[in-house]
PDB file of C-alpha atoms in Angstrom:
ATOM      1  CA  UNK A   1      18.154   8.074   3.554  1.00 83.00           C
ATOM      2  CA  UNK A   2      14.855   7.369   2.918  1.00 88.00           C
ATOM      3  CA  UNK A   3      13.272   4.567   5.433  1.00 94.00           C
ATOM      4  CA  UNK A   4       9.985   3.061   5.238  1.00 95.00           C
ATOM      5  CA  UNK A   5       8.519   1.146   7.776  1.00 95.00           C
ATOM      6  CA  UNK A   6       4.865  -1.050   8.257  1.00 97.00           C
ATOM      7  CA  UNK A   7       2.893  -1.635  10.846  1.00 97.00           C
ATOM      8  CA  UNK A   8      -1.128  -3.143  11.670  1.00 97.00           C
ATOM      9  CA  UNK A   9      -0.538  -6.298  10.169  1.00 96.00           C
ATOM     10  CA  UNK A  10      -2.063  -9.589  11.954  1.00 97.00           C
ATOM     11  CA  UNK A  11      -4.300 -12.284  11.937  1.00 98.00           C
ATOM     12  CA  UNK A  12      -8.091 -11.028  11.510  1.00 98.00           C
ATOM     13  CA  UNK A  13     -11.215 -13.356  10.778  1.00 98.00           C
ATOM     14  CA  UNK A  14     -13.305 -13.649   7.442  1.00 98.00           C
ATOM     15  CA  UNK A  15     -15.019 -10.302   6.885  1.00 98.00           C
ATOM     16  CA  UNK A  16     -12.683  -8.492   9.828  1.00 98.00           C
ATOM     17  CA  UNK A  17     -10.645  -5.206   9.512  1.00 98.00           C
ATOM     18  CA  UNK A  18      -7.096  -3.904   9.542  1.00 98.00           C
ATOM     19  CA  UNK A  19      -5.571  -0.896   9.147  1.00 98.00           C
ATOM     20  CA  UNK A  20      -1.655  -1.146   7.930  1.00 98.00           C
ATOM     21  CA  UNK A  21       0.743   1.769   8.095  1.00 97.00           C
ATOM     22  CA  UNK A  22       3.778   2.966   6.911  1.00 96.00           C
ATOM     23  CA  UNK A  23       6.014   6.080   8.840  1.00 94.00           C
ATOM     24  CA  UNK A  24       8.065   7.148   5.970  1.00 91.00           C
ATOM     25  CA  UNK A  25      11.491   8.875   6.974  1.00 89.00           C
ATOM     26  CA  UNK A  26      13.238  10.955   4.553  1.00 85.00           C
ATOM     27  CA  UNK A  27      11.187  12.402   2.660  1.00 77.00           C
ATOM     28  CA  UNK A  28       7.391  13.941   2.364  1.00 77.00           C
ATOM     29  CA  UNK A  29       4.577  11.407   1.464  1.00 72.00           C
ATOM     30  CA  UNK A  30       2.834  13.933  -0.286  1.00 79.00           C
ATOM     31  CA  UNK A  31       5.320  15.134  -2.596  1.00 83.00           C
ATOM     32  CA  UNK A  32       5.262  11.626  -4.547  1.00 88.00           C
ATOM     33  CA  UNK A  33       3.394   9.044  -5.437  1.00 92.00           C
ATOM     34  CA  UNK A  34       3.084   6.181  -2.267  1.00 93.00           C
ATOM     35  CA  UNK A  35       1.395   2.496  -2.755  1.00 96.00           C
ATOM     36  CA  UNK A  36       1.072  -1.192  -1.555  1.00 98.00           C
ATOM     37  CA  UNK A  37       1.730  -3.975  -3.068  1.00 98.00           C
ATOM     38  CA  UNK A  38       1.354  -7.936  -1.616  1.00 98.00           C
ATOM     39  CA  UNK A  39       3.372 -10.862  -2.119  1.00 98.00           C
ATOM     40  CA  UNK A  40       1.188 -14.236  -1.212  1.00 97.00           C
ATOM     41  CA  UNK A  41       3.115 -17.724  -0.670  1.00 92.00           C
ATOM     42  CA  UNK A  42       4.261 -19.064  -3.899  1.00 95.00           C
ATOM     43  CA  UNK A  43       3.095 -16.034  -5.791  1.00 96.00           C
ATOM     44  CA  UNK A  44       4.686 -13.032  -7.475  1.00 96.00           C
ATOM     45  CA  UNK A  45       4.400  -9.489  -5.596  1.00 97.00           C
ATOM     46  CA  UNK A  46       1.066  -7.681  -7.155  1.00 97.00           C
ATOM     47  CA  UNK A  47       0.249  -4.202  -6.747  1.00 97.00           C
ATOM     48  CA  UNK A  48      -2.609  -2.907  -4.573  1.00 98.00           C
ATOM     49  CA  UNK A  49      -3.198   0.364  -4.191  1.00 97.00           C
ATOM     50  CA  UNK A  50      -1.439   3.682  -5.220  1.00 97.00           C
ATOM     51  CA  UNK A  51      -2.202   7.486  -3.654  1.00 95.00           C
ATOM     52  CA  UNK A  52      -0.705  10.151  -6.305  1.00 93.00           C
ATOM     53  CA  UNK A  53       0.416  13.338  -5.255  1.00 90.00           C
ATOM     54  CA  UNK A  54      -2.457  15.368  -5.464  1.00 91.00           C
ATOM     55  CA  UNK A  55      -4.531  12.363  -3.871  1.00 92.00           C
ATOM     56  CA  UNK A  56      -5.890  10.255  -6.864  1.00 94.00           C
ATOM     57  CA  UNK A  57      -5.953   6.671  -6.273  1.00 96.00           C
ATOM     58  CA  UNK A  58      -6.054   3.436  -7.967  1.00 97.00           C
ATOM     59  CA  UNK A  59      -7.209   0.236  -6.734  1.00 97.00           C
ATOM     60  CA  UNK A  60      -6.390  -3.161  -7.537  1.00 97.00           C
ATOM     61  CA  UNK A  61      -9.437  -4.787  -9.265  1.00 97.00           C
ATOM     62  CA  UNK A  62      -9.529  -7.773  -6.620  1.00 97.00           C
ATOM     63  CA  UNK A  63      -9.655  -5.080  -3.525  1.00 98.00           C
ATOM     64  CA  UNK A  64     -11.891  -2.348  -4.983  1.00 98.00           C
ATOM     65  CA  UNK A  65     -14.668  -1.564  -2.488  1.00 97.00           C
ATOM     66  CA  UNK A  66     -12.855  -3.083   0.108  1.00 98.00           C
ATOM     67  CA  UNK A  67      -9.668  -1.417   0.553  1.00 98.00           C
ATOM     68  CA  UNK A  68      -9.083   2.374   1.216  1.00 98.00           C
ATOM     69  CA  UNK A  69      -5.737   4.030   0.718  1.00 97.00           C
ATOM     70  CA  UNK A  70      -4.665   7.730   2.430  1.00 96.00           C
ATOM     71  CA  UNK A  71      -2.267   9.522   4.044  1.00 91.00           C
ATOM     72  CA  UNK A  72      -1.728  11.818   7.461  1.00 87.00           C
ATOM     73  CA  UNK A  73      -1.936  15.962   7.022  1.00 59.00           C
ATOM     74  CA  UNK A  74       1.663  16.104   8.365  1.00 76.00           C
ATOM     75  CA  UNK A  75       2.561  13.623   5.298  1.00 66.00           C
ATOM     76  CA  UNK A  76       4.512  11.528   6.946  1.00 87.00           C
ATOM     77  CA  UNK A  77       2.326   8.732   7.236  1.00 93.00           C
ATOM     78  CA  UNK A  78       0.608   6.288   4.452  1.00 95.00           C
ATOM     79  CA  UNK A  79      -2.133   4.154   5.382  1.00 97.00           C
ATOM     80  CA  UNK A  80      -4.152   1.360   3.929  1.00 98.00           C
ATOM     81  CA  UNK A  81      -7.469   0.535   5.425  1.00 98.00           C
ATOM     82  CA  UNK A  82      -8.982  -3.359   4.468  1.00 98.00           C
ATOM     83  CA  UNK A  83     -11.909  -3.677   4.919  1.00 98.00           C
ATOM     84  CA  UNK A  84     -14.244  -7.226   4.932  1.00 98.00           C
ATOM     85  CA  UNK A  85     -11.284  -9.354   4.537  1.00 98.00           C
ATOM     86  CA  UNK A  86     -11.098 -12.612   2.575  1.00 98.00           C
ATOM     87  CA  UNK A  87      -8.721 -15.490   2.795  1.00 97.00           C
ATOM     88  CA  UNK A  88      -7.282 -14.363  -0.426  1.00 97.00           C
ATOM     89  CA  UNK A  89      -5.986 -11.260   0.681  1.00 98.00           C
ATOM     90  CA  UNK A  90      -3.702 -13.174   3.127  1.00 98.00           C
ATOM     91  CA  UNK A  91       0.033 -12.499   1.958  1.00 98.00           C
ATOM     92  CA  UNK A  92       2.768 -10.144   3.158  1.00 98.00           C
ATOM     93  CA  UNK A  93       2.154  -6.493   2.131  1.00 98.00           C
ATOM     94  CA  UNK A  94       4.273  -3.647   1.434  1.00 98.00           C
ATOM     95  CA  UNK A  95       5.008  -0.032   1.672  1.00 97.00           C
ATOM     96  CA  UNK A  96       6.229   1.333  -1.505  1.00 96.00           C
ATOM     97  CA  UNK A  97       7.609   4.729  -2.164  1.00 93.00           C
ATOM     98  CA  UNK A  98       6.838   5.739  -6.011  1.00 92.00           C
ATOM     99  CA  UNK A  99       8.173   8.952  -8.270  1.00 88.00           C
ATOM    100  CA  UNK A 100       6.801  12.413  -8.518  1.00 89.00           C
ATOM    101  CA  UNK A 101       4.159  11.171 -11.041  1.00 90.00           C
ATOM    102  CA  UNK A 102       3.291   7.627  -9.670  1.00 90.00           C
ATOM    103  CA  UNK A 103      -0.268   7.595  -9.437  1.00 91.00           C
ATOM    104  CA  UNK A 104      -1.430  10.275 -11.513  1.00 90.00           C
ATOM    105  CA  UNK A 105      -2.242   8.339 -15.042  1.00 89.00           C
ATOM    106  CA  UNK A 106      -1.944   4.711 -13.789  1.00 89.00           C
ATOM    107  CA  UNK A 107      -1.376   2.212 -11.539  1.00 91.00           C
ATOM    108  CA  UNK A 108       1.821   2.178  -9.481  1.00 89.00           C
ATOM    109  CA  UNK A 109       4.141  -0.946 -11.287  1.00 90.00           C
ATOM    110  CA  UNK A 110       7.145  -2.731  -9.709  1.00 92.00           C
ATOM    111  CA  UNK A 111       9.647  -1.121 -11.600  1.00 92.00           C
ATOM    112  CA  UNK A 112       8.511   2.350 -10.329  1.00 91.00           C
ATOM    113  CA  UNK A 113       8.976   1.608  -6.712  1.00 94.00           C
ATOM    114  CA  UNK A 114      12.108   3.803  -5.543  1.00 92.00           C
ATOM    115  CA  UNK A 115      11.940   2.285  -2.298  1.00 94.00           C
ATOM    116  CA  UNK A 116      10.125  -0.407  -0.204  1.00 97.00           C
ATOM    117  CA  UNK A 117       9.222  -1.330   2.985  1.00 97.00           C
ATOM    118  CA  UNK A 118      10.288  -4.564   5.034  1.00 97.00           C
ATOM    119  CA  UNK A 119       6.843  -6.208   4.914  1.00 97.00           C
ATOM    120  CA  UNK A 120       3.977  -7.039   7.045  1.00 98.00           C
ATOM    121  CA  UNK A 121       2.199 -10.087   7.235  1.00 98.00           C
ATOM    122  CA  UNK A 122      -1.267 -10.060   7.358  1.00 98.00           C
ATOM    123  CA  UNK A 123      -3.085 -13.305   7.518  1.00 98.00           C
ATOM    124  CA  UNK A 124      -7.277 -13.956   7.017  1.00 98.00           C
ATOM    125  CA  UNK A 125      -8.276 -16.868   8.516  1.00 97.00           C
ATOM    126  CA  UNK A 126     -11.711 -18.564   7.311  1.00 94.00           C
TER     127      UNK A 126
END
């Protein structure tokens, strides 16, 4: 069973850092595809940030620059680094676990999630 869980979320300041993870049970982050995504009050959930499986990445437009996506040698891990936060990025975020070719020609969508995490929230303040 494959379990996905997210952690590093919080409240941060204008312009602060966070680092979210996700420890990913049952089976080996590098052998697929592995994103975020965010869901923001009153919003639907938008992707953020995919990591294929031979390490190209896509970035949503609104957190190019800002946020970096990787994942732990022992590829169990997945990690999302945000960098000089904005109120805008407040919402919950989530793990996603993508196919064997998720990442490699575009963006990870919704319907190619296999499995998801619980959420995280993660909350800029101004």
């Amino acid at each position: 069973q494959v379990q996905l869980v997210e952690s590093g979320g919080g409240l941060v300041q204008a312009g602060g850092s966070l680092r979210l993870s996700c420890v990913v049970s049952g089976r080996t982050v590098g052998d697929y595809g592995m994103g975020w995504f965010r869901q923001a009050p009153g919003k639907e959930r938008e992707f953020v940030s995919v990591i294929s499986r031979i390490g190209s990445t896509w970035y949503a437009d609104s957190v190019k620059g800002r946020f970096t996506i990787s994942r732990d040698n022992a590829k169990i891990t997945l990690y999302l680094q945000m960098n000089s936060l904005k109120p805008e990025d407040t919402a919950v975020y989530y793990c996603a676990a993508g196919t064997y070719n998720s990442g490699l020609y575009s963006p990870l969508s919704s319907s190619q999630v296999a499995y998801w995490g619980q959420g995280i929230q993660v909350t800029v303040s101004s």
